[in-house]
Coordinates of C-alpha atoms and ligand atoms in Angstrom, one line a residue:
M1 CA -109.4 4.0 29.0
S2 CA -112.2 4.9 26.6
T3 CA -113.9 2.1 24.8
L4 CA -116.0 1.5 21.7
L5 CA -118.4 -1.4 21.3
I6 CA -119.4 -2.5 17.8
A7 CA -122.6 -4.4 18.8
D8 CA -125.1 -6.9 17.5
G9 CA -123.6 -7.8 14.2
Q10 CA -121.9 -10.7 12.6
V11 CA -118.1 -10.7 12.6
L12 CA -115.6 -12.0 10.0
L13 CA -112.9 -13.9 11.9
P14 CA -109.3 -14.3 10.6
E15 CA -110.0 -17.9 9.5
M16 CA -112.8 -16.6 7.3
E17 CA -115.5 -17.9 9.5
V18 CA -118.5 -15.6 10.3
V19 CA -120.0 -15.6 13.8
E20 CA -122.5 -13.5 15.7
A21 CA -120.4 -11.4 18.1
D22 CA -119.6 -8.0 19.4
V23 CA -116.3 -6.3 19.1
L24 CA -114.8 -4.3 22.0
V25 CA -112.2 -1.7 21.1
D26 CA -109.7 0.3 23.2
A27 CA -110.2 3.7 21.6
D28 CA -107.1 5.2 23.2
E29 CA -104.7 2.4 22.2
G30 CA -106.5 1.9 18.9
T31 CA -106.6 -1.9 19.3
I32 CA -109.2 -4.6 19.6
L33 CA -109.8 -5.8 23.1
A34 CA -112.2 -8.7 22.6
V35 CA -114.5 -10.4 20.2
G36 CA -117.4 -12.3 21.7
S37 CA -120.7 -11.9 23.5
D38 CA -121.6 -10.3 26.8
L39 CA -118.7 -7.9 26.6
A40 CA -118.5 -4.9 29.0
T41 CA -120.5 -1.8 28.2
A42 CA -118.5 0.9 26.4
D43 CA -118.2 4.6 26.3
E44 CA -119.4 4.6 22.7
T45 CA -121.4 2.1 20.7
L46 CA -121.8 1.5 17.0
D47 CA -124.8 -0.5 15.8
A48 CA -123.8 -3.4 13.6
S49 CA -127.2 -5.2 13.6
G50 CA -128.0 -6.6 10.2
G51 CA -124.4 -6.0 9.3
L52 CA -121.0 -7.7 9.1
V53 CA -118.0 -6.4 11.0
M54 CA -114.9 -7.0 8.9
P55 CA -111.3 -5.8 8.9
G56 CA -111.0 -2.5 7.1
L57 CA -109.7 -3.0 3.6
V58 CA -106.0 -2.2 3.0
N59 CA -105.2 -0.5 -0.3
A60 CA -101.6 -1.6 -0.7
H61 CA -100.6 0.6 -3.7
C62 CA -102.1 4.0 -4.5
H63 CA -101.3 7.5 -5.7
V64 CA -104.1 9.1 -3.7
A65 CA -103.9 12.6 -5.0
M66 CA -104.3 11.3 -8.6
T67 CA -108.1 11.4 -7.9
L68 CA -107.8 14.9 -9.4
L69 CA -106.9 13.2 -12.7
R70 CA -109.7 10.7 -12.6
G71 CA -111.1 10.5 -16.2
Y72 CA -108.5 12.9 -17.4
A73 CA -106.8 10.5 -19.8
D74 CA -108.1 7.0 -20.5
D75 CA -107.7 4.1 -23.0
K76 CA -104.0 4.2 -23.5
E77 CA -101.2 1.9 -22.4
L78 CA -98.8 2.7 -19.6
D79 CA -95.9 4.4 -21.4
A80 CA -98.0 6.7 -23.7
W81 CA -100.4 7.4 -20.8
L82 CA -97.7 8.5 -18.4
Q83 CA -95.6 10.4 -21.0
E84 CA -98.2 12.1 -23.1
D85 CA -100.9 12.8 -20.5
I86 CA -100.2 12.1 -16.8
W87 CA -96.6 13.5 -16.4
P88 CA -97.4 16.7 -18.2
A89 CA -100.5 17.2 -16.0
E90 CA -98.5 16.3 -12.9
A91 CA -95.9 18.9 -13.8
E92 CA -98.6 21.5 -13.2
L93 CA -99.7 20.1 -9.8
T94 CA -99.2 22.5 -6.9
S95 CA -98.9 21.4 -3.3
E96 CA -102.4 22.7 -2.7
D97 CA -103.6 20.5 -5.6
V98 CA -102.0 17.5 -4.0
H99 CA -103.7 18.3 -0.7
V100 CA -107.1 18.7 -2.3
G101 CA -106.7 15.5 -4.4
A102 CA -105.6 13.6 -1.3
E103 CA -108.6 14.7 0.6
L104 CA -110.9 13.6 -2.2
G105 CA -109.2 10.2 -2.3
L106 CA -109.3 9.8 1.5
L107 CA -113.0 10.6 1.6
E108 CA -113.6 8.0 -1.1
M109 CA -111.6 5.4 1.0
I110 CA -113.4 6.1 4.2
K111 CA -116.8 5.8 2.4
S112 CA -115.8 2.5 0.9
G113 CA -114.4 0.8 4.0
T114 CA -110.7 1.3 3.4
T115 CA -108.8 2.0 6.6
A116 CA -105.1 1.8 5.5
F117 CA -103.1 2.3 2.3
A118 CA -99.7 2.7 0.8
D119 CA -99.1 5.9 -1.2
M120 CA -96.3 6.9 -3.7
Y121 CA -96.5 10.6 -4.8
F122 CA -94.9 14.0 -4.4
E123 CA -95.6 16.8 -2.0
V124 CA -95.8 14.1 0.7
P125 CA -96.1 16.6 3.6
E126 CA -99.5 17.6 2.1
I127 CA -100.6 13.9 2.0
V128 CA -99.4 13.4 5.6
D129 CA -101.4 16.4 6.7
A130 CA -104.6 15.2 5.0
V131 CA -104.2 11.6 6.4
D132 CA -103.6 13.1 9.8
D133 CA -106.9 15.0 9.6
A134 CA -108.9 12.2 7.9
G135 CA -107.9 9.6 10.5
L136 CA -106.6 6.8 8.2
R137 CA -103.4 4.8 8.5
A138 CA -100.9 4.9 5.7
R139 CA -97.4 4.1 4.6
V140 CA -96.3 7.0 2.4
G141 CA -93.3 8.0 0.3
H142 CA -92.0 10.3 -2.3
G143 CA -91.8 8.7 -5.7
V144 CA -88.4 9.2 -7.4
V145 CA -87.9 9.5 -11.1
T146 CA -84.4 10.3 -12.4
V147 CA -84.6 9.5 -16.1
V148 CA -85.9 12.8 -17.3
K149 CA -83.7 14.9 -15.0
D150 CA -80.1 16.1 -14.9
D151 CA -77.8 14.9 -12.2
E152 CA -78.6 17.7 -9.8
G153 CA -82.4 17.2 -10.2
A154 CA -82.1 13.5 -9.9
R155 CA -80.1 13.7 -6.7
A156 CA -82.6 16.3 -5.3
D157 CA -85.4 13.8 -6.0
V158 CA -83.6 11.0 -4.3
D159 CA -82.7 13.1 -1.3
E160 CA -86.3 14.3 -0.9
S161 CA -87.6 10.7 -0.9
L162 CA -85.0 9.7 1.8
S163 CA -85.6 12.8 3.9
V164 CA -89.4 12.5 3.7
A165 CA -89.1 8.9 4.8
R166 CA -87.0 9.8 7.8
E167 CA -89.0 12.9 8.8
Y168 CA -92.6 11.6 8.7
D169 CA -92.2 8.1 10.1
G170 CA -94.5 7.9 13.1
A171 CA -96.5 11.1 12.3
A172 CA -100.2 11.3 13.0
D173 CA -99.9 9.6 16.3
G174 CA -98.1 6.7 14.7
R175 CA -100.7 6.1 12.0
I176 CA -98.2 7.3 9.3
R177 CA -95.2 5.1 8.5
T178 CA -93.0 5.7 5.5
A179 CA -90.9 4.1 2.8
Y180 CA -88.2 5.0 0.3
M181 CA -90.0 4.9 -3.1
P182 CA -88.0 4.8 -6.3
H183 CA -90.6 4.8 -9.0
S184 CA -89.3 1.7 -10.9
L185 CA -86.2 0.0 -12.1
T186 CA -86.4 1.7 -15.5
T187 CA -87.3 5.2 -14.4
V188 CA -84.5 5.5 -11.8
G189 CA -80.8 5.1 -12.9
E190 CA -78.6 2.4 -11.5
E191 CA -76.1 4.6 -9.8
Y192 CA -78.8 6.5 -8.0
L193 CA -80.4 3.2 -6.9
R194 CA -77.1 1.8 -5.6
E195 CA -76.4 4.9 -3.4
S196 CA -79.8 5.4 -2.1
V197 CA -80.7 1.8 -1.3
A198 CA -77.6 1.7 0.9
E199 CA -78.7 4.9 2.7
A200 CA -82.3 3.5 3.2
R201 CA -80.9 0.3 4.6
E202 CA -78.7 2.1 7.0
D203 CA -81.7 3.8 8.5
G204 CA -84.0 0.7 8.3
I205 CA -86.3 2.3 5.9
P206 CA -88.5 -0.1 3.8
I207 CA -88.6 0.3 0.0
H208 CA -91.6 0.3 -2.3
F209 CA -91.4 0.5 -6.2
H210 CA -93.3 -0.5 -9.3
A211 CA -91.9 -3.8 -10.7
N212 CA -92.5 -5.9 -13.8
E213 CA -95.6 -4.0 -14.6
T214 CA -95.4 -4.2 -18.4
T215 CA -93.3 -6.1 -21.0
D216 CA -92.0 -2.7 -22.2
E217 CA -90.4 -2.4 -18.8
V218 CA -89.1 -5.9 -18.5
D219 CA -87.6 -6.4 -22.0
P220 CA -85.0 -3.5 -21.9
I221 CA -83.6 -4.8 -18.6
V222 CA -83.4 -8.4 -19.9
D223 CA -81.8 -7.1 -23.2
E224 CA -79.3 -4.8 -21.5
R225 CA -78.4 -6.8 -18.5
G226 CA -79.0 -10.4 -19.5
E227 CA -81.0 -10.9 -16.3
R228 CA -84.6 -10.6 -15.1
P229 CA -85.7 -7.3 -13.4
L230 CA -86.1 -8.8 -10.0
E231 CA -82.7 -10.5 -10.2
Y232 CA -81.3 -7.0 -10.8
A233 CA -83.4 -5.6 -8.0
D234 CA -82.1 -8.3 -5.7
E235 CA -78.5 -7.5 -6.5
L236 CA -79.3 -3.9 -5.7
G237 CA -80.6 -5.0 -2.3
L238 CA -84.1 -4.0 -3.1
L239 CA -85.8 -7.2 -2.1
T240 CA -86.0 -7.7 1.7
S241 CA -88.9 -8.8 3.9
S242 CA -89.8 -5.1 4.7
D243 CA -90.0 -4.2 1.0
F244 CA -93.0 -4.5 -1.3
V245 CA -93.4 -4.0 -5.0
A246 CA -96.4 -3.0 -7.0
H247 CA -97.8 -5.1 -9.9
G248 CA -95.4 -8.1 -10.4
V249 CA -97.3 -8.9 -13.6
H250 CA -94.6 -10.3 -15.8
V251 CA -92.6 -12.4 -13.4
D252 CA -91.0 -15.8 -14.2
E253 CA -90.4 -18.8 -11.9
T254 CA -87.0 -17.6 -10.8
E255 CA -88.4 -14.2 -9.8
I256 CA -91.3 -15.8 -8.0
D257 CA -88.9 -18.0 -6.0
L258 CA -86.8 -14.9 -5.3
L259 CA -89.8 -13.0 -4.0
A260 CA -90.8 -16.0 -1.8
S261 CA -87.4 -16.6 -0.4
R262 CA -86.7 -12.9 0.4
G263 CA -90.2 -12.4 1.9
T264 CA -90.9 -9.3 -0.3
G265 CA -94.5 -8.4 -0.8
V266 CA -96.2 -8.1 -4.1
V267 CA -99.2 -5.8 -4.5
H268 CA -101.6 -6.9 -7.2
C269 CA -103.5 -4.1 -9.0
P270 CA -105.9 -6.0 -11.2
A271 CA -108.0 -3.0 -12.5
S272 CA -105.0 -0.9 -13.4
N273 CA -103.4 -3.9 -15.1
M274 CA -106.5 -4.5 -17.2
K275 CA -107.1 -0.9 -18.0
L276 CA -103.6 -0.2 -19.2
A277 CA -103.5 -3.6 -20.8
S278 CA -100.4 -4.4 -18.8
G279 CA -101.1 -8.1 -18.5
M280 CA -102.3 -10.7 -15.9
A281 CA -100.3 -11.2 -12.8
P282 CA -99.9 -14.9 -11.9
V283 CA -101.5 -14.5 -8.5
Q284 CA -102.2 -18.1 -7.8
R285 CA -98.7 -19.1 -8.7
L286 CA -97.3 -16.4 -6.4
L287 CA -99.5 -17.7 -3.5
D288 CA -98.6 -21.3 -4.2
A289 CA -94.9 -20.3 -4.0
G290 CA -95.5 -18.6 -0.6
V291 CA -95.2 -15.0 -1.7
T292 CA -97.0 -12.4 0.5
V293 CA -99.6 -10.8 -1.8
G294 CA -101.7 -7.7 -1.2
I295 CA -104.1 -5.8 -3.3
G296 CA -104.2 -2.2 -4.4
T297 CA -106.1 0.1 -6.7
D298 CA -103.1 2.0 -8.1
G299 CA -104.1 5.7 -8.8
A300 CA -107.6 6.8 -9.7
A301 CA -106.5 7.7 -13.2
S302 CA -105.8 4.1 -14.0
N303 CA -108.7 2.4 -12.2
N304 CA -110.8 4.8 -12.0
D305 CA -112.0 4.6 -8.4
L306 CA -110.5 3.7 -5.1
D307 CA -113.2 1.2 -4.1
M308 CA -111.4 -1.9 -2.9
F309 CA -114.5 -4.1 -3.2
D310 CA -114.1 -3.7 -7.0
E311 CA -110.5 -4.8 -6.6
L312 CA -111.5 -8.0 -4.7
R313 CA -113.8 -9.0 -7.5
D314 CA -111.3 -8.1 -10.2
A315 CA -108.5 -10.0 -8.5
A316 CA -110.6 -13.1 -8.2
M317 CA -111.9 -12.9 -11.8
L318 CA -108.5 -12.0 -13.4
G319 CA -106.7 -14.6 -11.2
K320 CA -108.9 -17.3 -12.6
L321 CA -108.4 -16.2 -16.1
A322 CA -104.7 -16.0 -15.7
A323 CA -104.5 -19.5 -14.2
D324 CA -107.1 -20.9 -16.6
D325 CA -108.7 -22.4 -13.6
A326 CA -112.0 -21.3 -12.0
S327 CA -110.9 -22.6 -8.6
A328 CA -107.9 -20.3 -8.6
V329 CA -107.9 -17.1 -6.4
S330 CA -111.0 -18.0 -4.5
A331 CA -113.4 -15.7 -2.7
E332 CA -111.7 -16.5 0.7
T333 CA -108.3 -15.8 -0.9
V334 CA -109.1 -12.4 -2.2
V335 CA -110.8 -11.3 1.1
E336 CA -107.6 -12.4 2.9
L337 CA -105.3 -10.7 0.3
A338 CA -107.1 -7.3 0.6
T339 CA -107.0 -7.4 4.4
K340 CA -104.3 -9.4 6.0
G341 CA -102.2 -9.8 2.9
S342 CA -102.0 -6.1 2.2
A343 CA -101.5 -5.3 5.9
D344 CA -98.6 -7.8 6.0
A345 CA -97.0 -6.3 2.9
L346 CA -97.2 -2.9 4.5
G347 CA -96.1 -4.0 7.9
F348 CA -99.3 -3.1 9.7
E349 CA -100.8 -5.1 12.5
S350 CA -104.2 -4.7 10.8
G351 CA -106.4 -6.8 8.5
V352 CA -107.8 -9.2 11.1
V353 CA -110.6 -8.9 13.7
E354 CA -108.9 -10.4 16.7
P355 CA -107.7 -9.2 20.1
G356 CA -104.5 -7.2 20.0
A357 CA -104.8 -6.2 16.3
N358 CA -105.3 -2.6 15.3
A359 CA -108.9 -1.5 15.5
D360 CA -109.2 -0.8 11.8
L361 CA -112.7 -2.0 10.9
A362 CA -115.5 -1.6 8.5
V363 CA -119.2 -2.5 9.1
L364 CA -121.0 -3.6 6.0
D365 CA -124.8 -3.3 5.7
L366 CA -126.2 -6.6 4.5
D367 CA -129.7 -5.4 4.0
A368 CA -129.5 -5.0 0.2
P369 CA -130.9 -6.9 -2.8
H370 CA -127.4 -7.7 -4.2
L371 CA -126.4 -9.2 -0.8
T372 CA -129.5 -11.4 -0.5
P373 CA -129.7 -14.3 0.2
P374 CA -126.9 -14.7 2.7
H375 CA -125.6 -18.2 1.8
D376 CA -122.0 -17.2 2.1
L377 CA -120.9 -13.8 3.3
V378 CA -117.3 -14.3 2.2
S379 CA -118.6 -14.9 -1.3
H380 CA -120.6 -11.7 -1.1
L381 CA -117.5 -9.7 0.0
A382 CA -115.6 -11.0 -3.0
Y383 CA -118.2 -11.0 -5.7
A384 CA -121.2 -8.9 -4.7
A385 CA -120.5 -6.2 -2.2
R386 CA -119.5 -2.6 -3.0
G387 CA -118.0 0.3 -1.1
S388 CA -121.4 2.0 -0.8
D389 CA -122.6 -0.9 1.4
V390 CA -120.3 0.2 4.2
R391 CA -122.2 1.6 7.1
H392 CA -119.4 2.5 9.5
T393 CA -115.6 2.9 9.2
V394 CA -113.3 2.8 12.2
C395 CA -109.5 3.3 12.1
D396 CA -107.1 3.1 15.1
G397 CA -110.2 2.9 17.4
Q398 CA -111.7 6.1 16.1
V399 CA -115.0 6.3 14.3
L400 CA -114.3 7.9 10.9
M401 CA -117.8 7.3 9.4
R402 CA -121.0 6.6 11.3
D403 CA -124.1 5.6 9.4
R404 CA -122.4 6.8 6.2
E405 CA -121.7 10.3 7.6
V406 CA -118.0 11.0 7.5
L407 CA -117.1 12.6 10.8
T408 CA -113.6 13.7 10.1
M409 CA -114.2 15.6 6.9
D410 CA -116.7 18.0 5.4
E411 CA -117.8 15.9 2.5
S412 CA -119.5 18.6 0.4
A413 CA -116.6 21.0 0.9
V414 CA -114.1 18.4 -0.2
L415 CA -116.1 17.6 -3.3
E416 CA -116.5 21.2 -4.2
R417 CA -112.8 22.0 -3.8
A418 CA -111.9 19.0 -5.8
R419 CA -114.1 20.0 -8.7
Q420 CA -112.7 23.5 -8.7
Y421 CA -109.0 22.5 -8.4
A422 CA -109.3 19.8 -11.0
A423 CA -110.9 22.2 -13.5
D424 CA -108.1 24.7 -12.9
L425 CA -105.4 22.0 -13.3
A426 CA -106.9 20.8 -16.6
E427 CA -106.9 24.3 -17.9
R428 CA -103.2 24.9 -16.9
A429 CA -102.2 21.5 -18.4
A430 CA -104.0 22.1 -21.7
Ligands
SIB1 N1 -91.0 12.6 -8.2 C1 -91.6 12.0 -9.4 C2 -93.0 11.6 -9.2 C3 -93.2 10.1 -8.9 S1 -94.7 9.9 -8.1 C4 -95.2 8.4 -8.7 C5 -95.6 8.4 -10.1 O1 -96.2 7.2 -10.5 C6 -97.1 7.4 -11.6 N2 -98.0 6.3 -11.8 C7 -99.3 6.1 -11.5 N3 -99.7 4.9 -11.8 C8 -98.7 4.2 -12.3 C9 -98.5 2.9 -12.8 O2 -99.4 2.1 -12.9 N4 -97.2 2.6 -13.2 C10 -96.2 3.5 -13.1 N5 -96.4 4.7 -12.7 C11 -97.6 5.1 -12.3 C12 -97.8 8.7 -11.1 O3 -98.4 9.3 -12.2 C13 -96.6 9.5 -10.6 O4 -96.0 10.3 -11.5 C14 -91.5 13.0 -10.5 O5 -90.8 14.0 -10.3 O6 -92.1 12.8 -11.6
ZN2 ZN1 -98.7 2.9 -9.4

């Protein structure tokens, strides 16, 4: 067994308590062996002095290759943004573009302490390949859109999503898991949903989709069907405890109860919801009802970065505004949502620093003006820390970044390729 010791730091425990301790990791199994003092010496050591060892952040909803479209189209609401700018540009994306965009996003994640994520996109084999090399953990899937396609095209899209979910589950030494990913209840037709959900269920494949993101998406369903979108989703068999939806902004009490009783996760994407003016998710109400809530960035074109520390702060701020209550969505709450909450939604044994859990960890450097004084480190994680404070990143027991040097990728080559591919893409899309 080869071991990794993360030594001499403070450690954030699952109950949100901070203690001085070392963390011993089984690097072969990729799990945490022990948290405490006087642990055995290890094959490799990471210095955490002056730092905080915390669970790696889990970005529970992303379109990682959209980093190539960062800053490409801003200041529009969802429908216009997708139809006028994003989808035409995505129509020009090649598999190489997706690979290059994914690498850029993965680099950004490693450098900001994110160790796992969920991703909906196309050219999924490229994303799997990039994740395998970068060393992160992910639940990936092919996003299905049928509305703009003929029957043959629609079926091909559905089939690709199901076959990708079957083929890549367990890839990258088990760090890759998959899901079937219909884009949303309004962009995938009912007959396709009915057939494909049954197929996914037969094979035990989890499902992830965008739900109740904007009123433009909710109203047509209510008008046409006389029921709420998540009631429709439930009838289709889309809400089980292995499924998770993105957004859940415009949900009523019936839908909140449905999510709680089915055990379906909701991924809150506060920055995307604010930027596209989609609305404010009732996060505190979801939590009070017992819904599993995680946090995600959404794609870099609607955020515009993949730094989960921003997302913690946004979630806390927006959650208070939505509840009209400054005590809602507290610092402890958002830290838990972005770690264990997201991991639970994705079905990963990550998001906590305790023996037996996946060794998916970040070490934050506390020696910075904006993290001084250290009255309350959980408060700092929620309100003051940023991705650039991360000193080391570890996933599955492997060191991905040591002293801010990313070990699994050539940082300057990734940036150079991304600039070049993004420029070519913009030219083709113009
Ligand atoms: N196979 C599909 C692609 C779906 S991937 C997932 C899609 O979600 C889009 N997307 C990104 N952010 C959001 C969001 O906030 N809401 C809805 N869709 C989004 C993204 O641009 C991408 O087209 C096709 O043929 O078009
Ligand atoms: Zn999205």
